[in-house]
């Protein structure tokens, strides 16, 4: 009996103690929540973490060169006036790309000093290193980047018109803020611009049944001038023959790509967009 | 035997590492989601066909005209003005110069050739091209009597529609409807049938008796409809080939709202007895009659699901006129419409995924669709009086009739046929020589077989 009384007394004391001590803690935790806006700053982090990815890239670059289908380009060049210039730049530009890439790795420290000009970067230089060593975290950040990029849409869109213009002129002419981005991940505004360009060309397959089954993934291989290096490749090619609805959807997607080329992308980041995977998803449009 | 094993051991690790190397760069590929696009009709160029001889010259132009008209009316295609075409039909004999068609923004191109054969038949060849991919998408050849050129044009339209939308076309179909003439007080109503594009219009009955609600048989050249021929309204069957009419079943009273079962073996209809209407079926071979509903309310407008397992109908057993679905034996009848207003004339889509209906709420009529479980109700049209939806065989387009009154009390004005896309877009009038009501779309391939 006495034990019971003692235990209840102890518990009551503990409850009271927690009540007193806990309340101030709650009050203090609020400022921590205020600090969370750091999430918004992650946008720039994402760009830098992605910048670390060039390391795996060289492997990819070894593969694309074997793409022989330049024969396919030849007819196109006869049909479209701008095309004739394609083959030359392709050869000339591809070579410099392999060279600039290694410098990127060395150049990374340079960027860090450059990025501090942005308020955010102070905390971020560290995470990129961790990301570079551990590949798995990258995957998580990959999605987070996108979300962050979406959040960041409005401010970026202002710079969007600049981005497509700069590649036309020599890359060095770009504004000082854009320069440190060279060779980095394509920005959300640049992706938006490309997306808008393709969406204008995509005639949605009308009346398709089961729109959720008609998501088409297409791999697009590009030249530095934004033209197609070879025919767009439908990822799920096997379904073409079996499913007429999928074939219709896939063909409409391929047509959009063929109709839209050349794509307007910053040449400085060519290694980032020389190969693009487009995911055509009609669900939103077909309801 | 050992060599392969050794090879496996030696090569194995290399293969594994190769896979890893291949996978690594793949994750670095820039991925972009495209979720928005253009919903405008697809720009398509339909060239006049190339007539290889004088005999095929007229058909070469006429077929291209009919195909152009079909595609344009579908609302899914925008046929381009032929005056903008750069390449002539003759120049495309072998293969089109795709750059010439890209310039005018054509995404697809239809070409063809007509030849009059020595035996008097017409040979029509047709090809569909993907302009941007520079590839042939479809190629067909038909042999037929020259008088059948219009059917060929519809079949070509169907081929284009099917290849570019993935959906079956509906151009080689017919419409049966009630042609209306004369003043409202002494209306003459005749059964009429025409091609889906309004061509080949002809009258099946002489207008001596009032006719209503004609419906196509899915399997034979027959139409079931309501006629006042015997004084009281009764369900009849009309044979399109022979012109024969026959009253259906020996019901002691009024039968109405008939419709064929999907296998064509039965007719389902309403029968009124003692001011109470219930749903019955009649087997066309055994002439046996079966009663499906036994409520004291008015059950009518039955329509089978395309698999023949269920029936939708409307009933006022719940107080107001609403839609119900029951099993084919009459069991498990349950209400599916619960929104405000009255619902009538449910028709099950040939796809099976939707039920179209007429809705009346706040003094306005609507044509709408909902899923068979009652969810996803969408209203496609609205007017003073819209009624009697019927599905195109591919379940994409609905036809109905609309009365536009000229006087405030709702009298006067005209009753005409209209079609609307399942999306609610592309509402347009179906041209008929007279005023028209109660349209019914034929099943695919209902027209007489064609010599090929």
XYZ file of C-alpha atoms in Angstrom:
739
model
C 0.000 0.000 0.000
C 2.748 2.391 0.961
C 4.538 1.518 -2.223
C 1.481 2.428 -4.192
C 1.260 5.774 -2.514
C 4.952 6.360 -3.100
C 4.734 5.398 -6.754
C 1.755 7.615 -7.386
C 3.492 10.457 -5.592
C 6.606 9.985 -7.709
C 4.573 9.864 -10.926
C 2.652 12.975 -9.951
C 5.887 14.766 -9.137
C 7.324 13.635 -12.480
C 4.227 14.775 -14.329
C 4.377 18.146 -12.651
C 8.106 18.426 -13.336
C 7.595 17.571 -17.029
C 4.768 20.019 -17.129
C 6.955 22.807 -15.846
C 10.058 21.933 -17.792
C 8.224 20.892 -20.926
C 6.371 24.123 -21.453
C 9.452 26.281 -21.799
C 10.839 23.706 -24.256
C 7.796 24.092 -26.451
C 8.214 27.793 -26.409
C 11.860 27.449 -27.446
C 11.124 24.978 -30.207
C 9.178 27.568 -32.135
C 12.216 29.412 -33.405
C 13.434 26.090 -34.813
C 10.339 25.920 -36.922
C 11.019 29.397 -38.133
C 14.386 28.244 -39.352
C 12.749 25.722 -41.623
C 12.580 28.135 -44.554
C 16.001 26.649 -45.191
C 14.044 24.135 -47.242
C 13.387 26.805 -49.797
C 17.066 27.418 -50.023
C 17.582 23.776 -50.856
C 16.855 24.752 -54.416
C 20.300 26.086 -54.854
C 21.676 23.140 -52.943
C 20.069 20.835 -55.414
C 21.797 22.563 -58.248
C 25.119 22.150 -56.607
C 24.584 18.583 -55.570
C 23.643 17.786 -59.086
C 26.765 19.491 -60.193
C 28.603 16.696 -58.484
C 27.123 14.254 -60.902
C 29.390 15.039 -63.808
C 31.620 12.334 -62.347
C 29.510 9.446 -63.541
C 28.813 11.273 -66.774
C 32.041 10.546 -68.621
C 30.893 6.939 -68.813
C 27.772 8.026 -70.584
C 29.749 10.082 -73.020
C 31.726 7.078 -74.054
C 28.567 5.444 -75.237
C 26.804 8.091 -77.282
C 29.722 8.650 -79.680
C 29.191 5.178 -81.189
C 25.796 6.425 -82.386
C 26.329 6.002 -86.079
C 22.910 7.032 -87.390
C 24.288 10.197 -88.878
C 23.059 8.691 -92.070
C 19.600 9.568 -90.849
C 20.610 13.149 -90.360
C 21.749 13.477 -93.877
C 18.260 13.392 -95.419
C 17.057 15.818 -92.797
C 19.756 18.254 -93.624
C 18.567 18.267 -97.211
C 15.014 18.934 -96.130
C 15.539 21.512 -93.450
C 17.719 24.527 -94.197
C 19.248 24.920 -90.703
C 20.340 21.284 -90.597
C 23.393 21.407 -92.888
C 25.346 23.100 -90.145
C 24.615 20.237 -87.773
C 27.279 17.690 -88.608
C 30.135 20.136 -88.240
C 29.249 21.549 -84.856
C 28.533 18.078 -83.648
C 32.045 16.945 -84.270
C 33.651 20.098 -83.091
C 31.610 20.534 -79.989
C 31.617 16.996 -78.757
C 35.348 17.047 -78.363
C 35.526 20.156 -76.189
C 32.823 18.699 -73.995
C 34.905 15.806 -72.891
C 37.656 18.239 -72.063
C 35.629 20.736 -70.057
C 34.242 17.975 -67.911
C 37.329 17.059 -65.967
C 37.973 20.754 -65.308
C 34.529 20.846 -63.787
C 35.651 18.553 -61.063
C 38.625 20.722 -60.389
C 36.561 23.814 -60.841
C 34.198 22.839 -58.070
C 36.136 24.603 -55.375
C 35.973 27.688 -57.554
C 32.239 27.531 -57.591
C 31.991 27.422 -53.874
C 33.591 30.813 -53.547
C 31.328 32.022 -56.308
C 28.185 30.667 -54.721
C 28.748 32.341 -51.341
C 27.665 35.467 -53.164
C 24.274 33.848 -52.789
C 23.075 33.974 -49.242
C 22.331 30.296 -49.068
C 25.479 28.636 -50.146
C 27.334 28.856 -46.870
C 25.639 25.865 -45.391
C 25.502 23.926 -48.593
C 29.024 23.295 -49.775
C 29.225 20.517 -47.223
C 26.222 18.465 -48.329
C 27.402 18.218 -51.937
C 30.562 16.480 -50.819
C 28.581 13.957 -48.877
C 26.323 13.436 -51.818
C 29.247 12.902 -54.112
C 30.654 10.143 -51.965
C 27.370 8.419 -51.243
C 25.328 7.745 -54.363
C 22.116 6.645 -52.645
C 21.277 9.927 -50.948
C 21.343 11.434 -54.406
C 18.248 9.573 -55.354
C 16.339 11.057 -52.471
C 17.584 14.474 -53.308
C 16.656 13.938 -56.883
C 12.957 14.094 -56.046
C 13.407 16.775 -53.462
C 15.138 18.846 -56.081
C 12.154 18.644 -58.328
C 9.739 19.684 -55.656
C 12.012 22.489 -54.676
C 12.366 23.462 -58.300
C 8.611 23.642 -58.630
C 8.366 25.837 -55.580
C 11.005 28.016 -57.089
C 9.210 28.373 -60.414
C 8.039 31.926 -60.095
C 11.347 33.609 -59.370
C 13.107 31.512 -61.981
C 10.690 32.217 -64.753
C 11.930 35.762 -64.875
C 15.334 34.507 -65.753
C 13.896 31.928 -68.110
C 13.784 34.181 -71.184
C 17.446 34.951 -70.625
C 18.458 31.345 -70.517
C 17.409 30.361 -74.020
C 18.891 33.514 -75.469
C 22.319 33.080 -74.011
C 23.118 29.828 -75.775
C 22.604 31.427 -79.167
C 25.388 33.867 -78.488
C 28.712 32.530 -77.268
C 28.328 31.167 -73.753
C 30.796 33.656 -72.308
C 28.417 36.532 -72.964
C 26.042 35.206 -70.316
C 25.482 37.255 -67.228
C 27.935 36.893 -64.337
C 25.360 35.063 -62.222
C 24.802 32.544 -64.998
C 28.449 31.812 -65.491
C 28.981 29.685 -62.420
C 26.100 27.535 -63.631
C 27.957 26.460 -66.722
C 28.109 22.713 -67.048
C 25.821 22.390 -64.095
C 22.430 20.855 -63.856
C 19.865 22.301 -66.203
C 17.776 24.749 -64.204
C 14.097 24.370 -63.603
C 13.381 27.381 -65.788
C 15.293 25.831 -68.656
C 13.385 22.607 -68.197
C 10.168 24.611 -68.131
C 11.099 26.318 -71.376
C 11.828 22.997 -73.051
C 8.652 21.511 -71.642
C 6.606 24.427 -72.958
C 8.204 24.055 -76.366
C 7.269 20.370 -76.579
C 3.809 20.841 -75.132
C 3.011 23.282 -77.913
C 3.787 20.550 -80.454
C 2.021 17.649 -78.761
C -1.377 16.830 -80.189
C -2.854 14.690 -77.468
C -4.250 11.406 -78.759
C -7.928 12.212 -78.614
C -10.454 9.987 -76.967
C -7.957 7.474 -75.790
C -9.276 4.775 -73.522
C -7.664 4.233 -70.114
C -5.466 7.292 -70.238
C -3.507 6.014 -67.239
C -2.159 3.223 -69.417
C -1.046 5.576 -72.144
C 1.948 7.160 -70.476
C 4.714 7.096 -73.076
C 8.403 7.397 -72.335
C 10.590 8.545 -75.182
C 14.341 8.844 -75.262
C 15.580 11.792 -77.279
C 19.166 12.155 -78.468
C 20.222 15.692 -79.290
C 22.970 17.564 -81.084
C 24.536 20.633 -79.476
C 22.358 22.854 -81.661
C 19.237 21.202 -80.206
C 18.407 19.154 -83.288
C 17.810 15.421 -83.105
C 20.904 13.271 -83.323
C 18.782 10.302 -84.283
C 15.212 9.088 -84.278
C 13.485 9.397 -80.909
C 13.318 6.024 -79.230
C 10.160 4.759 -77.563
C 11.197 3.045 -74.361
C 8.382 0.512 -74.238
C 8.788 -0.378 -77.884
C 7.322 -3.849 -77.452
C 3.862 -2.517 -76.702
C 3.666 -0.712 -80.046
C 2.584 -3.747 -82.025
C 0.294 -5.223 -79.399
C -1.666 -2.186 -78.245
C -3.098 0.156 -80.898
C -3.990 2.764 -78.275
C -0.458 2.791 -76.956
C 0.879 2.949 -80.491
C -1.302 5.982 -81.163
C -0.104 7.647 -77.989
C 3.534 6.792 -78.677
C 3.341 8.061 -82.227
C 1.760 11.304 -81.115
C 4.611 11.772 -78.650
C 7.252 10.980 -81.259
C 5.558 13.372 -83.654
C 5.703 16.124 -81.067
C 9.455 15.634 -80.715
C 10.031 15.474 -84.473
C 7.910 18.533 -85.048
C 9.510 20.609 -82.307
C 13.168 20.161 -83.027
C 15.537 21.928 -82.753
C 15.111 22.448 -79.036
C 16.306 25.664 -77.456
C 18.702 24.724 -74.697
C 21.832 26.399 -73.329
C 24.802 24.977 -75.196
C 27.035 25.302 -72.159
C 25.069 22.573 -70.445
C 24.950 20.280 -73.466
C 26.336 17.305 -71.543
C 23.259 17.546 -69.360
C 20.712 17.425 -72.149
C 22.386 15.545 -74.929
C 20.116 12.706 -73.951
C 16.684 13.405 -72.529
C 13.944 11.091 -71.396
C 10.526 12.588 -72.000
C 7.506 11.171 -70.234
C 4.304 12.032 -72.074
C 1.409 11.725 -69.661
C -2.059 12.514 -71.075
C -3.925 11.799 -67.846
C -4.322 15.414 -66.806
C -5.639 16.371 -70.206
C -7.989 13.445 -70.725
C -9.240 13.430 -67.153
C 31.699 -28.693 -71.949
C 34.177 -27.070 -69.598
C 34.997 -24.236 -71.892
C 31.631 -22.525 -71.552
C 31.746 -22.852 -67.779
C 35.152 -21.223 -67.690
C 33.964 -18.589 -70.056
C 31.058 -17.899 -67.752
C 33.368 -17.508 -64.795
C 35.709 -15.241 -66.660
C 33.112 -13.204 -68.454
C 30.573 -13.196 -65.630
C 32.150 -10.402 -63.589
C 32.675 -8.350 -66.735
C 29.027 -8.691 -67.659
C 28.027 -7.682 -64.156
C 30.278 -4.651 -64.194
C 29.027 -3.762 -67.660
C 25.478 -3.787 -66.330
C 26.480 -1.509 -63.484
C 28.224 0.852 -65.886
C 25.202 0.863 -68.137
C 22.862 1.567 -65.259
C 24.911 4.384 -63.776
C 24.648 6.874 -66.640
C 20.996 6.050 -67.183
C 20.113 7.663 -63.878
C 21.856 10.827 -65.001
C 19.618 11.265 -68.039
C 17.568 14.424 -67.845
C 13.939 13.399 -67.344
C 11.058 15.675 -68.151
C 7.343 15.060 -67.674
C 5.086 16.347 -70.418
C 1.565 16.556 -69.036
C 0.022 19.269 -71.169
C -0.561 19.313 -74.881
C -2.630 20.648 -77.691
C -6.223 19.441 -77.807
C -6.850 21.070 -81.160
C -7.855 18.747 -83.977
C -4.965 17.002 -85.698
C -3.946 18.760 -88.926
C -4.233 16.253 -91.752
C -3.815 16.627 -95.503
C -6.174 14.577 -97.669
C -4.892 14.815 -101.211
C -7.117 14.243 -104.207
C -6.398 10.691 -105.299
C -4.290 10.096 -108.355
C -6.485 8.891 -111.210
C -4.401 6.629 -113.369
C -7.004 6.772 -116.153
C -9.989 8.870 -117.209
C -12.488 6.378 -115.729
C -11.299 6.890 -112.189
C -10.987 10.666 -112.352
C -14.343 11.554 -110.804
C -14.040 8.975 -108.035
C -10.525 10.230 -107.276
C -11.891 13.645 -106.329
C -15.197 12.489 -104.803
C -13.573 9.968 -102.469
C -11.121 12.571 -101.203
C -14.023 14.975 -100.636
C -16.057 12.448 -98.620
C -13.025 11.440 -96.548
C -12.266 15.097 -95.854
C -15.874 15.712 -94.779
C -15.939 12.676 -92.482
C -12.696 13.579 -90.741
C -13.711 17.206 -90.342
C -17.083 16.332 -88.792
C -15.458 14.007 -86.276
C -13.931 17.049 -84.620
C -10.683 15.170 -84.078
C -9.071 16.190 -87.361
C -8.515 19.451 -89.178
C -8.264 18.700 -92.901
C -6.035 21.313 -94.491
C -7.085 23.478 -97.401
C -6.080 21.755 -100.619
C -5.032 25.049 -102.163
C -2.088 25.070 -99.771
C -0.818 21.721 -101.032
C 2.520 21.909 -102.818
C 2.829 18.418 -104.203
C 0.360 17.174 -106.819
C -1.285 13.720 -106.615
C 0.641 12.666 -109.717
C 3.950 13.596 -108.126
C 3.219 11.381 -105.111
C 2.859 8.167 -107.065
C 5.904 6.628 -105.470
C 6.299 8.468 -102.179
C 5.384 11.944 -100.961
C 8.025 14.626 -100.465
C 7.472 14.959 -96.726
C 9.185 18.345 -96.459
C 6.454 19.789 -98.690
C 3.830 18.624 -96.210
C 5.733 19.604 -93.086
C 5.845 23.150 -94.386
C 2.058 23.412 -94.298
C 1.995 21.790 -90.849
C 0.294 18.556 -91.895
C 0.958 15.832 -89.328
C -0.620 13.101 -91.419
C -1.151 12.763 -95.138
C -3.665 10.594 -96.999
C -2.956 9.760 -100.617
C -4.426 7.279 -103.046
C -5.001 6.199 -106.589
C -8.064 5.117 -108.547
C -8.057 2.870 -111.590
C -10.933 1.633 -113.706
C -10.273 -2.029 -114.385
C -11.116 -3.807 -117.629
C -13.875 -5.842 -115.981
C -15.657 -2.617 -115.026
C -14.633 -2.616 -111.415
C -13.004 0.296 -109.669
C -9.678 -0.216 -107.922
C -9.020 2.224 -105.099
C -5.649 2.295 -103.422
C -5.041 4.315 -100.304
C -2.049 5.147 -98.112
C -1.714 7.054 -94.875
C 1.614 8.702 -94.088
C 3.163 10.027 -90.906
C 4.612 13.266 -92.262
C 7.089 13.934 -89.461
C 8.337 10.383 -89.107
C 8.343 9.995 -92.904
C 6.693 6.588 -92.713
C 3.662 4.855 -94.138
C 1.124 4.155 -91.405
C -1.517 2.297 -93.380
C -2.075 1.030 -96.903
C -5.212 -0.561 -98.335
C -6.612 -1.481 -101.727
C -10.273 -2.040 -102.605
C -11.964 -3.528 -105.670
C -15.634 -2.711 -106.095
C -18.400 -1.603 -108.430
C -17.870 2.085 -109.268
C -21.244 2.921 -107.685
C -19.854 1.860 -104.313
C -17.254 4.626 -104.253
C -18.911 6.314 -101.297
C -18.685 3.168 -99.154
C -15.003 2.961 -100.058
C -14.552 6.557 -98.927
C -16.174 5.700 -95.584
C -13.976 2.612 -95.162
C -10.904 4.725 -95.897
C -12.112 7.296 -93.353
C -12.504 4.504 -90.809
C -8.976 3.276 -91.524
C -7.536 6.766 -91.010
C -9.553 7.318 -87.852
C -8.578 3.969 -86.410
C -4.900 4.325 -87.225
C -4.599 7.826 -85.780
C -6.840 7.513 -82.722
C -6.509 3.811 -81.903
C -10.311 3.734 -81.785
C -12.541 2.027 -84.346
C -14.085 4.420 -86.851
C -17.821 4.937 -87.237
C -18.069 6.371 -90.743
C -19.293 3.227 -92.509
C -22.511 3.282 -90.501
C -26.112 4.361 -90.966
C -28.672 6.275 -88.950
C -32.330 5.365 -88.703
C -34.575 8.173 -87.480
C -38.084 9.570 -87.524
C -38.568 12.118 -90.307
C -41.109 14.751 -89.315
C -43.129 16.925 -91.686
C -46.306 18.974 -91.497
C -47.686 21.251 -88.762
C -47.431 20.369 -85.068
C -51.151 19.557 -84.914
C -51.069 17.118 -87.846
C -47.523 15.819 -87.746
C -46.506 13.160 -90.262
C -43.800 10.873 -88.915
C -41.997 8.419 -91.152
C -39.175 5.989 -90.551
C -36.126 7.098 -92.504
C -32.608 5.729 -92.929
C -29.456 7.409 -94.193
C -25.707 7.078 -94.187
C -23.940 8.574 -91.201
C -23.021 11.615 -93.343
C -26.574 12.230 -94.536
C -26.171 10.615 -97.951
C -28.505 7.935 -99.326
C -31.482 9.214 -97.338
C -34.650 7.181 -97.918
C -37.999 6.652 -96.208
C -39.022 3.232 -94.961
C -42.661 3.934 -94.068
C -45.184 6.130 -95.826
C -46.269 8.257 -92.874
C -49.796 6.854 -92.717
C -49.224 5.830 -89.109
C -47.255 7.498 -86.386
C -43.881 5.853 -85.668
C -41.469 6.369 -82.770
C -38.179 5.130 -81.273
C -36.637 3.017 -84.062
C -33.675 0.835 -82.974
C -31.201 -1.165 -85.073
C -30.674 -4.855 -84.722
C -27.018 -5.561 -83.909
C -26.952 -8.644 -86.118
C -29.491 -8.415 -88.918
C -30.988 -5.911 -91.351
C -33.889 -5.253 -89.010
C -35.281 -2.319 -87.076
C -37.612 -2.503 -84.097
C -39.847 0.497 -83.470
C -43.148 1.714 -82.111
C -46.068 2.125 -84.527
C -49.708 3.157 -84.148
C -50.582 0.977 -87.113
C -53.006 -1.214 -85.168
C -54.671 1.631 -83.318
C -52.921 1.102 -80.009
C -49.184 1.677 -79.988
C -47.332 -1.599 -80.505
C -43.770 -2.697 -81.020
C -43.002 -3.751 -84.609
C -40.053 -5.198 -86.460
C -39.135 -3.865 -89.888
C -36.936 -5.740 -92.318
C -34.803 -3.238 -94.247
C -34.101 -5.643 -97.115
C -37.666 -6.802 -97.736
C -39.668 -3.882 -96.342
C -41.744 -6.351 -94.314
C -43.329 -5.178 -91.050
C -44.439 -7.444 -88.267
C -46.018 -6.780 -84.875
C -44.015 -8.227 -82.035
C -45.732 -10.467 -79.539
C -49.378 -10.918 -78.646
C -49.566 -8.427 -75.816
C -53.048 -7.442 -74.625
C -52.263 -3.736 -74.574
C -49.685 -1.118 -75.366
C -46.008 -2.033 -75.832
C -43.300 0.562 -76.348
C -39.615 1.536 -75.906
C -38.211 -1.544 -77.680
C -34.541 -2.379 -78.016
C -32.603 -5.443 -79.245
C -30.399 -7.510 -76.969
C -26.677 -7.437 -77.890
C -26.889 -10.905 -79.476
C -29.900 -9.824 -81.542
C -32.006 -12.751 -80.305
C -34.333 -10.833 -78.008
C -36.254 -7.592 -77.921
C -36.681 -5.896 -74.569
C -39.601 -3.471 -74.164
C -42.183 -1.941 -71.850
C -45.714 -3.270 -71.625
C -48.536 -1.268 -70.037
C -51.260 -3.078 -68.181
C -53.690 -1.429 -65.756
C -51.808 1.881 -65.874
C -48.666 0.124 -64.752
C -45.692 -0.351 -67.051
C -43.179 -3.162 -66.549
C -40.255 -4.480 -68.548
C -40.574 -7.632 -70.648
C -38.378 -9.494 -73.092
C -39.393 -11.531 -76.060
C -37.239 -14.225 -77.619
C -37.407 -13.734 -81.378
C -36.881 -17.440 -82.151
C -39.092 -19.115 -79.555
C -41.482 -16.138 -79.224
C -41.392 -16.683 -75.478
C -42.149 -13.723 -73.272
C -40.474 -13.075 -69.915
C -41.359 -10.442 -67.344
C -38.381 -8.771 -65.636
C -39.842 -6.112 -63.307
C -42.852 -6.369 -60.999
C -43.095 -2.965 -59.367
C -46.235 -0.896 -59.119
C -44.313 1.996 -60.627
C -43.621 2.908 -64.244
C -40.554 0.973 -65.418
C -39.484 1.759 -68.965
C -36.690 2.572 -71.450
C -34.674 -0.631 -70.905
C -31.223 -0.981 -72.477
C -28.807 -3.923 -72.293
C -25.157 -3.663 -71.330
C -22.982 -4.683 -74.309
C -22.042 -7.981 -72.633
C -25.726 -8.768 -72.131
C -25.368 -9.346 -68.394
C -27.208 -6.272 -67.097
C -30.022 -3.922 -68.030
C -30.426 -0.233 -67.288
C -33.909 1.357 -67.249
C -35.742 4.267 -65.708
C -38.411 4.000 -63.045
C -40.378 6.264 -60.703
C -40.574 3.606 -57.993
C -38.563 5.917 -55.712
C -40.964 8.830 -56.177
C -39.319 10.545 -59.135
C -38.094 9.250 -62.457
C -34.564 7.900 -61.919
C -32.099 5.479 -63.512
C -31.766 1.894 -62.319
C -29.548 -1.058 -63.176
C -30.545 -4.701 -62.736
C -29.256 -8.114 -63.686
C -30.463 -9.595 -66.948
C -32.932 -11.828 -65.062
C -34.482 -8.844 -63.293
C -32.751 -9.391 -59.960
C -30.733 -6.882 -57.950
C -32.427 -3.759 -59.303
C -30.782 -0.730 -57.733
C -30.921 2.983 -58.306
C -27.825 4.672 -59.780
C -28.893 8.337 -60.248
C -29.166 10.450 -57.143
C -28.599 14.049 -58.227
C -31.360 16.619 -58.454
C -33.718 16.357 -61.418
C -35.409 13.607 -63.382
C -33.560 11.066 -65.518
C -34.833 9.171 -68.542
C -33.869 7.151 -71.656
C -30.708 5.468 -70.344
C -28.567 3.861 -73.062
C -25.598 1.666 -72.319
C -22.436 2.574 -74.256
C -21.125 -0.029 -76.718
C -17.871 0.223 -74.767
C -19.732 -0.702 -71.602
C -18.073 1.991 -69.527
C -20.833 4.612 -69.545
C -24.590 5.071 -69.617
C -26.005 8.021 -71.556
C -29.279 9.599 -70.470
C -31.660 12.515 -70.801
C -31.907 14.702 -67.705
C -34.571 17.260 -66.854
C -33.857 19.771 -64.117
C -35.053 23.337 -63.522
C -36.947 23.485 -66.772
C -33.971 22.535 -68.962
C -33.055 19.312 -70.716
C -29.567 17.826 -70.757
C -27.835 14.910 -72.429
C -25.320 13.387 -70.056
C -23.309 10.297 -69.217
C -22.481 8.464 -65.995
C -20.719 5.251 -65.091
C -22.877 2.160 -64.589
C -22.407 2.516 -60.814
C -23.849 6.037 -60.974
C -20.561 7.862 -60.424
C -18.896 10.416 -62.646
C -22.013 12.130 -63.989
C -21.181 14.610 -66.770
C -23.645 16.713 -68.711
C -22.672 17.189 -72.361
C -25.470 19.332 -73.805
C -28.191 21.670 -72.598
C -31.221 23.209 -74.293
C -34.953 23.789 -74.089
C -35.467 20.172 -75.201
C -32.679 17.633 -75.770
C -33.693 13.997 -75.792
C -33.044 10.436 -76.907
C -29.269 9.866 -76.981
C -27.829 7.092 -79.162
C -24.209 5.924 -79.229
C -21.893 5.710 -82.200
C -20.575 2.138 -82.423
C -17.201 3.155 -80.999
C -18.776 4.757 -77.925
C -17.148 8.118 -78.587
C -19.947 10.163 -80.106
C -23.605 10.610 -79.160
C -26.472 11.634 -81.399
C -29.725 13.045 -80.040
C -32.581 15.304 -81.113
C -33.252 18.865 -80.091
C -36.311 21.060 -80.365
C -35.738 24.783 -80.679
C -39.051 26.494 -80.007
C -39.834 29.797 -81.647
C -42.610 30.744 -79.222
C -42.396 31.281 -75.501
C -44.848 28.512 -74.696
C -42.445 26.046 -76.301
C -44.396 25.499 -79.477
C -43.221 26.108 -83.006
C -39.627 25.824 -84.048
C -37.815 22.884 -85.457
C -36.788 19.450 -84.274
C -33.396 18.395 -85.575
C -30.691 15.779 -85.010
C -27.434 16.763 -83.345
C -24.230 14.950 -82.494
C -21.793 15.664 -79.701
C -18.451 14.215 -78.705
C -18.111 12.351 -75.429
C -16.012 15.262 -74.173
C -18.959 17.641 -74.688
C -17.116 19.353 -77.524
C -17.874 19.381 -81.217
C -21.643 19.685 -80.964
C -23.029 19.952 -84.483
C -26.244 19.528 -86.387
C -26.774 16.411 -88.461
C -28.183 17.494 -91.800
C -31.469 15.807 -92.731
C -33.836 16.755 -95.569
C -36.757 17.177 -93.158
C -37.117 17.783 -89.462
C -36.019 14.719 -87.522
C -36.187 13.041 -84.119
C -35.414 9.735 -82.375
C -32.121 8.867 -84.073
C -30.539 5.432 -83.677
C -27.021 4.650 -84.781
C -26.423 1.386 -86.596
C -23.899 -1.103 -85.263
C -20.591 -1.269 -87.161
C -20.721 -3.126 -90.445
C -24.498 -3.040 -90.570
C -24.453 -1.945 -94.183
C -24.698 -4.708 -96.782
C -21.418 -6.497 -97.474
C -19.177 -4.961 -100.070
C -17.503 -6.725 -102.969
C -13.761 -6.505 -102.604
